[in-house]
Coordinates of C-alpha atoms in Angstrom, one line a residue:
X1 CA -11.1 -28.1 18.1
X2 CA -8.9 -24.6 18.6
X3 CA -7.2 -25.1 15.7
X4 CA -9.7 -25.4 13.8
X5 CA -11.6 -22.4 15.5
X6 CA -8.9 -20.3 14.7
X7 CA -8.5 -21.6 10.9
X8 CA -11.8 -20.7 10.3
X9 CA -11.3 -17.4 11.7
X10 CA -8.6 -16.8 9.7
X11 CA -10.5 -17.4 6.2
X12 CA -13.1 -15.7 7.6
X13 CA -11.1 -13.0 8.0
X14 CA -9.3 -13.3 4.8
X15 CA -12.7 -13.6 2.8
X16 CA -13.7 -10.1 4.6
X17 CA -10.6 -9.0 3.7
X18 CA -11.1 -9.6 -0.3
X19 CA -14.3 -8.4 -0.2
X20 CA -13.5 -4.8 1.3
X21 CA -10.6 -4.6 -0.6
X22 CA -12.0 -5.3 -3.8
X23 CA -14.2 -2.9 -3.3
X24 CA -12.9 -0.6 -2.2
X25 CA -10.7 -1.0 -5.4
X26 CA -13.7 -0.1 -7.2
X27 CA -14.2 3.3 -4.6
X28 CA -10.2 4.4 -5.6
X29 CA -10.6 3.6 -9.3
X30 CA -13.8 6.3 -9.3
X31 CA -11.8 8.8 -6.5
X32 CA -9.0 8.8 -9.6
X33 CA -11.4 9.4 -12.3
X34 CA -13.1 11.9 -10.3
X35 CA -9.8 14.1 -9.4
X36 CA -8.5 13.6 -13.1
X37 CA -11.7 15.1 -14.4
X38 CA -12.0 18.1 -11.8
X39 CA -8.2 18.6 -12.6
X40 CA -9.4 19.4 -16.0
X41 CA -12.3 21.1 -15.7
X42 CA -13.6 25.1 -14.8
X43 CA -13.4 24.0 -11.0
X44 CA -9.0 22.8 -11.5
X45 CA -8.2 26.0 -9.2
X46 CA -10.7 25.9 -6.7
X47 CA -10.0 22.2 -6.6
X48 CA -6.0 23.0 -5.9
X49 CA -6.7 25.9 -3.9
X50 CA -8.3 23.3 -1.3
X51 CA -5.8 21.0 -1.2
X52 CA -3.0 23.9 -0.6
X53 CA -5.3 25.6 2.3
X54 CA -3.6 25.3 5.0
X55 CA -5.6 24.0 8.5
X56 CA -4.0 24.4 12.0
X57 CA -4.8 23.8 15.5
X58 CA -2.9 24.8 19.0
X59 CA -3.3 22.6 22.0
X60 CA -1.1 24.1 25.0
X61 CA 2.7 23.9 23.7
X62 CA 1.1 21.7 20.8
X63 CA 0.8 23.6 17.5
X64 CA 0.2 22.4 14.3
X65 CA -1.0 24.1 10.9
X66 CA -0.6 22.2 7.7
X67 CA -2.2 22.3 4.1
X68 CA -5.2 19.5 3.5
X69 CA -3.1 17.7 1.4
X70 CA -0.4 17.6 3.9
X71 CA -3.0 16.2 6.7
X72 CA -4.4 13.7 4.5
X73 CA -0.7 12.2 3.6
X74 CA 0.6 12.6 6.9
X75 CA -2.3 12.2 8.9
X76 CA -5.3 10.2 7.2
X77 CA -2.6 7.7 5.6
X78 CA -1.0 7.0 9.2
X79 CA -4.1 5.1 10.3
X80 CA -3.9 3.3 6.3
X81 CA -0.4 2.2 7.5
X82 CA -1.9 1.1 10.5
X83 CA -4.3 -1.3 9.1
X84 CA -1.0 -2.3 6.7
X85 CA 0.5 -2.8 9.8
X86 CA -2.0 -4.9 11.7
X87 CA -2.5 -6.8 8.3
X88 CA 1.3 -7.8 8.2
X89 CA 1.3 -8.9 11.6
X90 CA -1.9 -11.1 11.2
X91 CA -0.4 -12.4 8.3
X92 CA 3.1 -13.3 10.0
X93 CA 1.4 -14.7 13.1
X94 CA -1.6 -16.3 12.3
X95 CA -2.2 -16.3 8.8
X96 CA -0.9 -17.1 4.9
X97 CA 2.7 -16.1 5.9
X98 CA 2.6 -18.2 9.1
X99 CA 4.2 -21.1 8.0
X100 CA 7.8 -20.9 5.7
X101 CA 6.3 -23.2 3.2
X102 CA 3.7 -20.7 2.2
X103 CA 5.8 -17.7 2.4
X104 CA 8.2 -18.9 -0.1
X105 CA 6.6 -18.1 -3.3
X106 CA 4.6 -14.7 -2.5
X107 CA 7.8 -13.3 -0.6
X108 CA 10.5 -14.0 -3.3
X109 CA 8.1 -13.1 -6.0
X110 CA 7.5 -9.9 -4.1
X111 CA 10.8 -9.4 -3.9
X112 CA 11.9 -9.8 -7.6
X113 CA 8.8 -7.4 -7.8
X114 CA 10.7 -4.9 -5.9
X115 CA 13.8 -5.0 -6.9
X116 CA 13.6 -5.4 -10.7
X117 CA 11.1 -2.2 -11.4
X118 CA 13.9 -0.1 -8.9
X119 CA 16.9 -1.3 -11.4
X120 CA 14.7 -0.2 -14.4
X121 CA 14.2 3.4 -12.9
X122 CA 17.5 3.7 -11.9
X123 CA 18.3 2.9 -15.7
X124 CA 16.2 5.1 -17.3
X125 CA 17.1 7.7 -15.3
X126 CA 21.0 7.5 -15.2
X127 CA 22.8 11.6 -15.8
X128 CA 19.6 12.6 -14.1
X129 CA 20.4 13.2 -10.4
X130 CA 17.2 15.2 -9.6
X131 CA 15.1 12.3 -10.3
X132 CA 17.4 9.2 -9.3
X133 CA 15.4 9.9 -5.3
X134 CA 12.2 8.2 -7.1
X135 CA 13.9 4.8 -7.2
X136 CA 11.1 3.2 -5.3
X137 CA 8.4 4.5 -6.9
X138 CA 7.6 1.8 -9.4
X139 CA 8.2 -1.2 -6.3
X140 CA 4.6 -1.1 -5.1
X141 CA 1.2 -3.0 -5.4
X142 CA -1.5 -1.2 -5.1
X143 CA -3.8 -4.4 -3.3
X144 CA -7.2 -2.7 -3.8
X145 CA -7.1 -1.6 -7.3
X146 CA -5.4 -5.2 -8.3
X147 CA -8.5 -6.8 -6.1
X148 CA -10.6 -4.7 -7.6
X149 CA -9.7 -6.0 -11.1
X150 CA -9.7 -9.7 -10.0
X151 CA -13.0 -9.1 -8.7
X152 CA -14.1 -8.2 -11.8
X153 CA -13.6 -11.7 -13.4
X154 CA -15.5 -13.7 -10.9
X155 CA -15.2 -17.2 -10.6
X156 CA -12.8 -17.2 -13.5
X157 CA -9.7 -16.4 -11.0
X158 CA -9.4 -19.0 -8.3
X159 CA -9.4 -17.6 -4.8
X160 CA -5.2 -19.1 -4.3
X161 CA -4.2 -16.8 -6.8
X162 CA -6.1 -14.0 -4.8
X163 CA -4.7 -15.3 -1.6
X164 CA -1.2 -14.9 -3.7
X165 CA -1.6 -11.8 -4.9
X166 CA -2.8 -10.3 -1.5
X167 CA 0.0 -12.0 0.3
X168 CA 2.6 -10.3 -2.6
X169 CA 1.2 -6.8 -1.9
X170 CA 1.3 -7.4 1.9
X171 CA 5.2 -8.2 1.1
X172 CA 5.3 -5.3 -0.7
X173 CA 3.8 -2.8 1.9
X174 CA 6.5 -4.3 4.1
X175 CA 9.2 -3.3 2.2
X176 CA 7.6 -0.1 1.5
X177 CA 7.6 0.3 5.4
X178 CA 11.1 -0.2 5.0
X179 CA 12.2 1.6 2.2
X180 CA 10.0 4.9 3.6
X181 CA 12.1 4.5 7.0
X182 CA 15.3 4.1 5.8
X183 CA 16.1 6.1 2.5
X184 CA 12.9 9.1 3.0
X185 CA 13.7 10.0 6.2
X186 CA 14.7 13.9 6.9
X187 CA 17.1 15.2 9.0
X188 CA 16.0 13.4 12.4
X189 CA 15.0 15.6 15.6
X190 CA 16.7 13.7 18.6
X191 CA 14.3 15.2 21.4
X192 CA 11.0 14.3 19.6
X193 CA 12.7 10.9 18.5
X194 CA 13.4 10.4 22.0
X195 CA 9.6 11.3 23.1
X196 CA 8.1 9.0 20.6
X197 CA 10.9 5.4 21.8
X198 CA 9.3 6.6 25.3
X199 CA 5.4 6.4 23.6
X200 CA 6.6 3.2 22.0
X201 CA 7.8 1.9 24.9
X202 CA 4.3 2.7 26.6
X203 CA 2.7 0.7 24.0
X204 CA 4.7 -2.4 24.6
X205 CA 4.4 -2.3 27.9
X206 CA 0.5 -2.3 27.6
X207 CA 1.0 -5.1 25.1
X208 CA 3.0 -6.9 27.8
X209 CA 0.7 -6.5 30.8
X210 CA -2.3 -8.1 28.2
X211 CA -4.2 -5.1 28.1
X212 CA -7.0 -5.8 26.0
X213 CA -8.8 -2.0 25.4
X214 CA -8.2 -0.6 22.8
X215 CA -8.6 3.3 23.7
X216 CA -4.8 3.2 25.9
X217 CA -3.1 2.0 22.5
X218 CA -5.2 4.9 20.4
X219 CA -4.5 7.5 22.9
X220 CA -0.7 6.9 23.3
X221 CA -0.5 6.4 19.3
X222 CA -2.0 10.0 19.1
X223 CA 1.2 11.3 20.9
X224 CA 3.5 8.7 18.7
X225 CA 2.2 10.0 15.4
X226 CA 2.8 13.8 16.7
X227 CA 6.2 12.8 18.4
X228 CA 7.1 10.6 15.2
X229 CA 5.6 13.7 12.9
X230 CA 8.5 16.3 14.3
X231 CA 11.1 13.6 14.7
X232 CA 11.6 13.8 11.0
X233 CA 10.9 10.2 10.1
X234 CA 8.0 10.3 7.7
X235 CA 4.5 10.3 10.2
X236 CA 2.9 7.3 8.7
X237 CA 5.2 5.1 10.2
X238 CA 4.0 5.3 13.8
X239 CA 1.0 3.8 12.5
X240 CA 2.9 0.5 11.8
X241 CA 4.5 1.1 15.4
X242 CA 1.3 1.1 16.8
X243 CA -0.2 -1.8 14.7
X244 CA 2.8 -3.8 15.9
X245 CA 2.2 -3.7 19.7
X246 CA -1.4 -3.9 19.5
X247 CA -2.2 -7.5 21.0
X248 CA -3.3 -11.0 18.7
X249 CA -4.9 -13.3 20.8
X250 CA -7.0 -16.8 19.9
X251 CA -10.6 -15.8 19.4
X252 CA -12.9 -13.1 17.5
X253 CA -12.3 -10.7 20.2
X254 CA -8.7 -10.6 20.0
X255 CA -7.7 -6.8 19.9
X256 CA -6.2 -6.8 16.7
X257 CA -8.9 -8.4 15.1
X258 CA -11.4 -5.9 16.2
X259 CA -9.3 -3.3 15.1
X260 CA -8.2 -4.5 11.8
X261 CA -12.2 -4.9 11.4
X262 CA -13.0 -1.9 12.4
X263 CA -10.4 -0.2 10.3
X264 CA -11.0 -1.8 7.1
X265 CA -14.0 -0.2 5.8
X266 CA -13.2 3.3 6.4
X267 CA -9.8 2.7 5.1
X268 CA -10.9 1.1 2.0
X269 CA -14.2 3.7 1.4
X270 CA -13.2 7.0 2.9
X271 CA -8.9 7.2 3.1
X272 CA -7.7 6.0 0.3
X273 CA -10.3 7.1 -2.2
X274 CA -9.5 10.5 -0.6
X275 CA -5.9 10.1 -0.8
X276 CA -6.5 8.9 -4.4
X277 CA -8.9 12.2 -5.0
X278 CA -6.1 14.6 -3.5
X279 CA -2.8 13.1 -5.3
X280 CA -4.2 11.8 -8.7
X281 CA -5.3 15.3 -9.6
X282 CA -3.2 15.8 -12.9
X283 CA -3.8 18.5 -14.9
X284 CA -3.4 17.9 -18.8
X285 CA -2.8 21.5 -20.3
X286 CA 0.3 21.7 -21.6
X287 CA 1.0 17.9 -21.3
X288 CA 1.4 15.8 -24.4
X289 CA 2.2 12.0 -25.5
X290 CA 5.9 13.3 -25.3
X291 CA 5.5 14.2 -22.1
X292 CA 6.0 10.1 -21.2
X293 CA 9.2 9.9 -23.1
X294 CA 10.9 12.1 -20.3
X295 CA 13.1 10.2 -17.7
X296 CA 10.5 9.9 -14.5
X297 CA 7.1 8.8 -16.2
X298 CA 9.2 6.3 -18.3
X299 CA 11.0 5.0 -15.8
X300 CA 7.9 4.6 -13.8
X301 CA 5.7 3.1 -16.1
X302 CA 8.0 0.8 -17.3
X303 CA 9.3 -0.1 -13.9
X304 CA 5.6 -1.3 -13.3
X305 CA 4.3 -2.3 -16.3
X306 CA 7.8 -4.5 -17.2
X307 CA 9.9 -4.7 -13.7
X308 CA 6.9 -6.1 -11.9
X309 CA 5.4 -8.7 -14.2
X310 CA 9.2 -10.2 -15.0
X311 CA 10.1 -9.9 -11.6
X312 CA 7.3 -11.2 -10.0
X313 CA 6.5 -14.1 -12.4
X314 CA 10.3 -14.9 -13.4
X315 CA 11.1 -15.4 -9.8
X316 CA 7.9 -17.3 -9.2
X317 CA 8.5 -19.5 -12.3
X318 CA 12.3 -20.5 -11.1
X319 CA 11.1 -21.6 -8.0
X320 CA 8.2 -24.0 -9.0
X321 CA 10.5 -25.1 -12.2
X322 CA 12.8 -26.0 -9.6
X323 CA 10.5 -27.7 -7.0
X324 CA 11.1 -25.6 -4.6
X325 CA 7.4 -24.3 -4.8
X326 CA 3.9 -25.2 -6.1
X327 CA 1.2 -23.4 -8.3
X328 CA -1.3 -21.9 -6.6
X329 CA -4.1 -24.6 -5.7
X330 CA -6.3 -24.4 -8.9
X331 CA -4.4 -22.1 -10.9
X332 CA -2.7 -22.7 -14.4
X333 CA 0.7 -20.8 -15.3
X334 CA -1.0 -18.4 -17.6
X335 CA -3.0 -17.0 -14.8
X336 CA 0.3 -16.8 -12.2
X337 CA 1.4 -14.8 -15.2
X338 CA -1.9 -12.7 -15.5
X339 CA -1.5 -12.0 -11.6
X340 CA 2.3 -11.0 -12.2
X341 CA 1.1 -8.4 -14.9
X342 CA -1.7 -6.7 -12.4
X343 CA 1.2 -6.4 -9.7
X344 CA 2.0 -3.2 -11.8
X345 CA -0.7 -1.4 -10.8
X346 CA 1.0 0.5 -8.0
X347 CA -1.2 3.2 -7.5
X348 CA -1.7 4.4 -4.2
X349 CA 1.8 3.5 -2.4
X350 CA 3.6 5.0 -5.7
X351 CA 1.5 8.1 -5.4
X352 CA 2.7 8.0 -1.8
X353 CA 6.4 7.7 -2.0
X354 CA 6.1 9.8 -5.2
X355 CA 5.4 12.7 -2.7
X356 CA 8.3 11.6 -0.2
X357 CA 10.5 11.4 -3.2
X358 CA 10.1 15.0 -4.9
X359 CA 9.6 18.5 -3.7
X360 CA 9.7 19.8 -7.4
X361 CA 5.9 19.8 -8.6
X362 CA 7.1 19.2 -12.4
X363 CA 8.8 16.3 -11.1
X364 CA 5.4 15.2 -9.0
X365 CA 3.3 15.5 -11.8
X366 CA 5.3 13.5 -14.1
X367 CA 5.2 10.7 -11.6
X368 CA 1.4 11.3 -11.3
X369 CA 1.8 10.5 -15.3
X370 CA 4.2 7.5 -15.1
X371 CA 2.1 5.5 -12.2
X372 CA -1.4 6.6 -14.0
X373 CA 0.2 5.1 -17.6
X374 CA 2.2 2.0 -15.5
X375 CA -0.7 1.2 -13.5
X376 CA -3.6 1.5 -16.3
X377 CA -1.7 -0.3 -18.9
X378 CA -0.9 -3.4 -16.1
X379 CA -4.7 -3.7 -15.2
X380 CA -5.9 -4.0 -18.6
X381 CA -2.9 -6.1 -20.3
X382 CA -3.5 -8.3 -17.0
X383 CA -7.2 -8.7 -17.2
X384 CA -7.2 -9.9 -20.7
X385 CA -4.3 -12.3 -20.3
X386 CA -6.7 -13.5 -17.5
X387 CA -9.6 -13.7 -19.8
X388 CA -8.0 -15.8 -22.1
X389 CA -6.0 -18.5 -19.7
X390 CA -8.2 -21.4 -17.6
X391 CA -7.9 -23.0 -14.7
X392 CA -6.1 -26.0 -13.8
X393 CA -8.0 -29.2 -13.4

């Protein structure tokens, strides 16, 4: 009876999971349209002028001042890493990554996915050593914009190839996580580093003595974001530190359910669409079809639109030509393939690491161009390959 309590949980919890996602696809794909049209309009430098004013706050020895932009990425998209966070460890624990068997196809697909779009932008931009730091930008799903696509076909998509395509970007967010910590972090500041293993500590300790509140794990993640913030590693990540020691325990009430639930809607309606808003601003004076010839918007957009389709659905296709894995329940090859095409749209955590990558605006923008073109070009070419395959029966 209590597994089968908590496996309806879980697809409760996954079907919530689609449906905010999905739309909350649909909130980012407007919150892009909206900042690419502002960009261009009479309102482009009052529009830029906000996102460079600069917003600051003193609180005893405590002092920050930062630009909007700078508190959205470092701030708003700390508590998108920790719903990331909370959604990996759901996954891992209790969910479509629990078991081996299941994790075998999404995770090597995810990781052919990750590495194959890096070798491509590495190639393209060989002799260029200003831009050889964006390596990683073309590696990422963006999971609401895909789900918002998928959603957009219905019935016509079976909900394994959903389930698939979620647990890919989850894999991907992982090694995002990863990838941010290791190869974007600045020159580390021991003291505050030291501060936030103490605030860590803390957490796992209230993890350990099953407290179930919620308030002693946001309080003590406040001070791990600021410690984390002037330790030099990038400030999002304390989100996934929190998300990691908050406690899973059988039932609805479980800690990191309520918080995963809580999270998701704001996330999906109000933080990324915001962080979309802010980042995909791209003004097009100046900027012409040659302007995607040039080493960092090529790289990109063929890193996602090529790298992640053949290195998603090449590795996936070894390993159920081999045995080693089986189709998604329902699902014919055509549409594995259609789902390998929309893991190019790597919007938002391209954008992201697009920003960690560059300090050089020219560069910035051109990787604003690159992940529009890569990301635009995957969710139409993948929506019609979907359009035209069927089911299995």
């Amino acid at each position: 009876m209590a597994l089968k309590a908590i496996s309806l949980r879980g697809r409760r919890t996954l079907r919530a999971f689609l449906q905010d996602e999905a739309a909350g696809g649909y909130a980012l794909m407007a919150a892009a349209a909206l900042a690419l049209i502002v960009a261009n309009s009479p309102w482009a430098p009052a529009y830029f002028r906000a996102l460079e004013h600069h917003l600051g706050f003193a609180l005893g020895p405590v002092r920050l001042n930062e630009s909007v932009l700078h508190w959205i990425n470092d701030g708003l998209m700390a508590v998108f890493f920790l719903l990331v966070g909370l959604e990996i460890k759901r996954e891992v624990l209790d969910g479509q990554l629990s078991r081996p068997a299941d994790a075998l196809l999404p995770g090597a697909a995810a990781l052919g996915g990750v590495a194959l779009p890096a070798l491509i932008y590495l190639a393209f931009n060989r002799g260029h050593p200003e831009s050889l730091a964006g390596w990683a930008i073309p590696s990422a799903t963006d999971i609401a914009f895909a789900l918002g696509v998928l959603a957009l076909l219905g019935p016509r998509v079976p909900t394994s190839l959903k389930v698939f395509l979620t647990a890919i970007a989850i894999m991907d967010d992982l090694a995002a996580i990863l990838i941010i910590a290791v190869f974007y972090t600045a020159k580390l500041h021991l003291p505050a580093l030291a501060g936030a293993g103490a605030a860590l500590a803390v957490l796992i300790a209230l993890n350990r003595l099953k407290v179930t509140r919620l308030w002693p794990y946001a309080l003590v993640g406040v001070v791990l974001w600021f410690l984390v913030l002037k330790s030099g590693i990038h400030a999002t990540l304390a989100g996934v530190a929190l998300a990691l020691t908050i406690p899973l325990r059988d039932g609805e009430a479980s800690p990191l359910h309520r918080l995963e639930h809580a999270l998701h809607k704001p996330v999906a309606f109000v933080i990324t669409p915001l962080f979309g808003f802010a980042n995909a601003g791209l003004s097009f004076a100046g900027i012409g079809l040659s302007a995607l010839s040039d080493p960092v918007p090529l790289g990109v957009a063929v890193g996602l639109f090529v790298g992640k389709q053949l290195g998603v659905f090449g590795v996936a296709f070894g390993l159920i030509r081999m045995g080693w894995a089986a189709l998604p329940r329902g699902a014919s090859l055509g549409q594995l393939y259609g789902v390998a095409v929309l893991c190019g749209v790597g919007f938002t955590m391209s954008l992201f690491i697009g920003a960690l990558a560059f300090q050089d605006p020219r560069l910035v923008d051109e990787t604003k161009i690159g992940v529009l073109a890569g990301s635009l070009v995957s969710a139409v070419t993948g929506m019609t390959i979907l359009r035209l395959t069927r089911r299995r029966t």
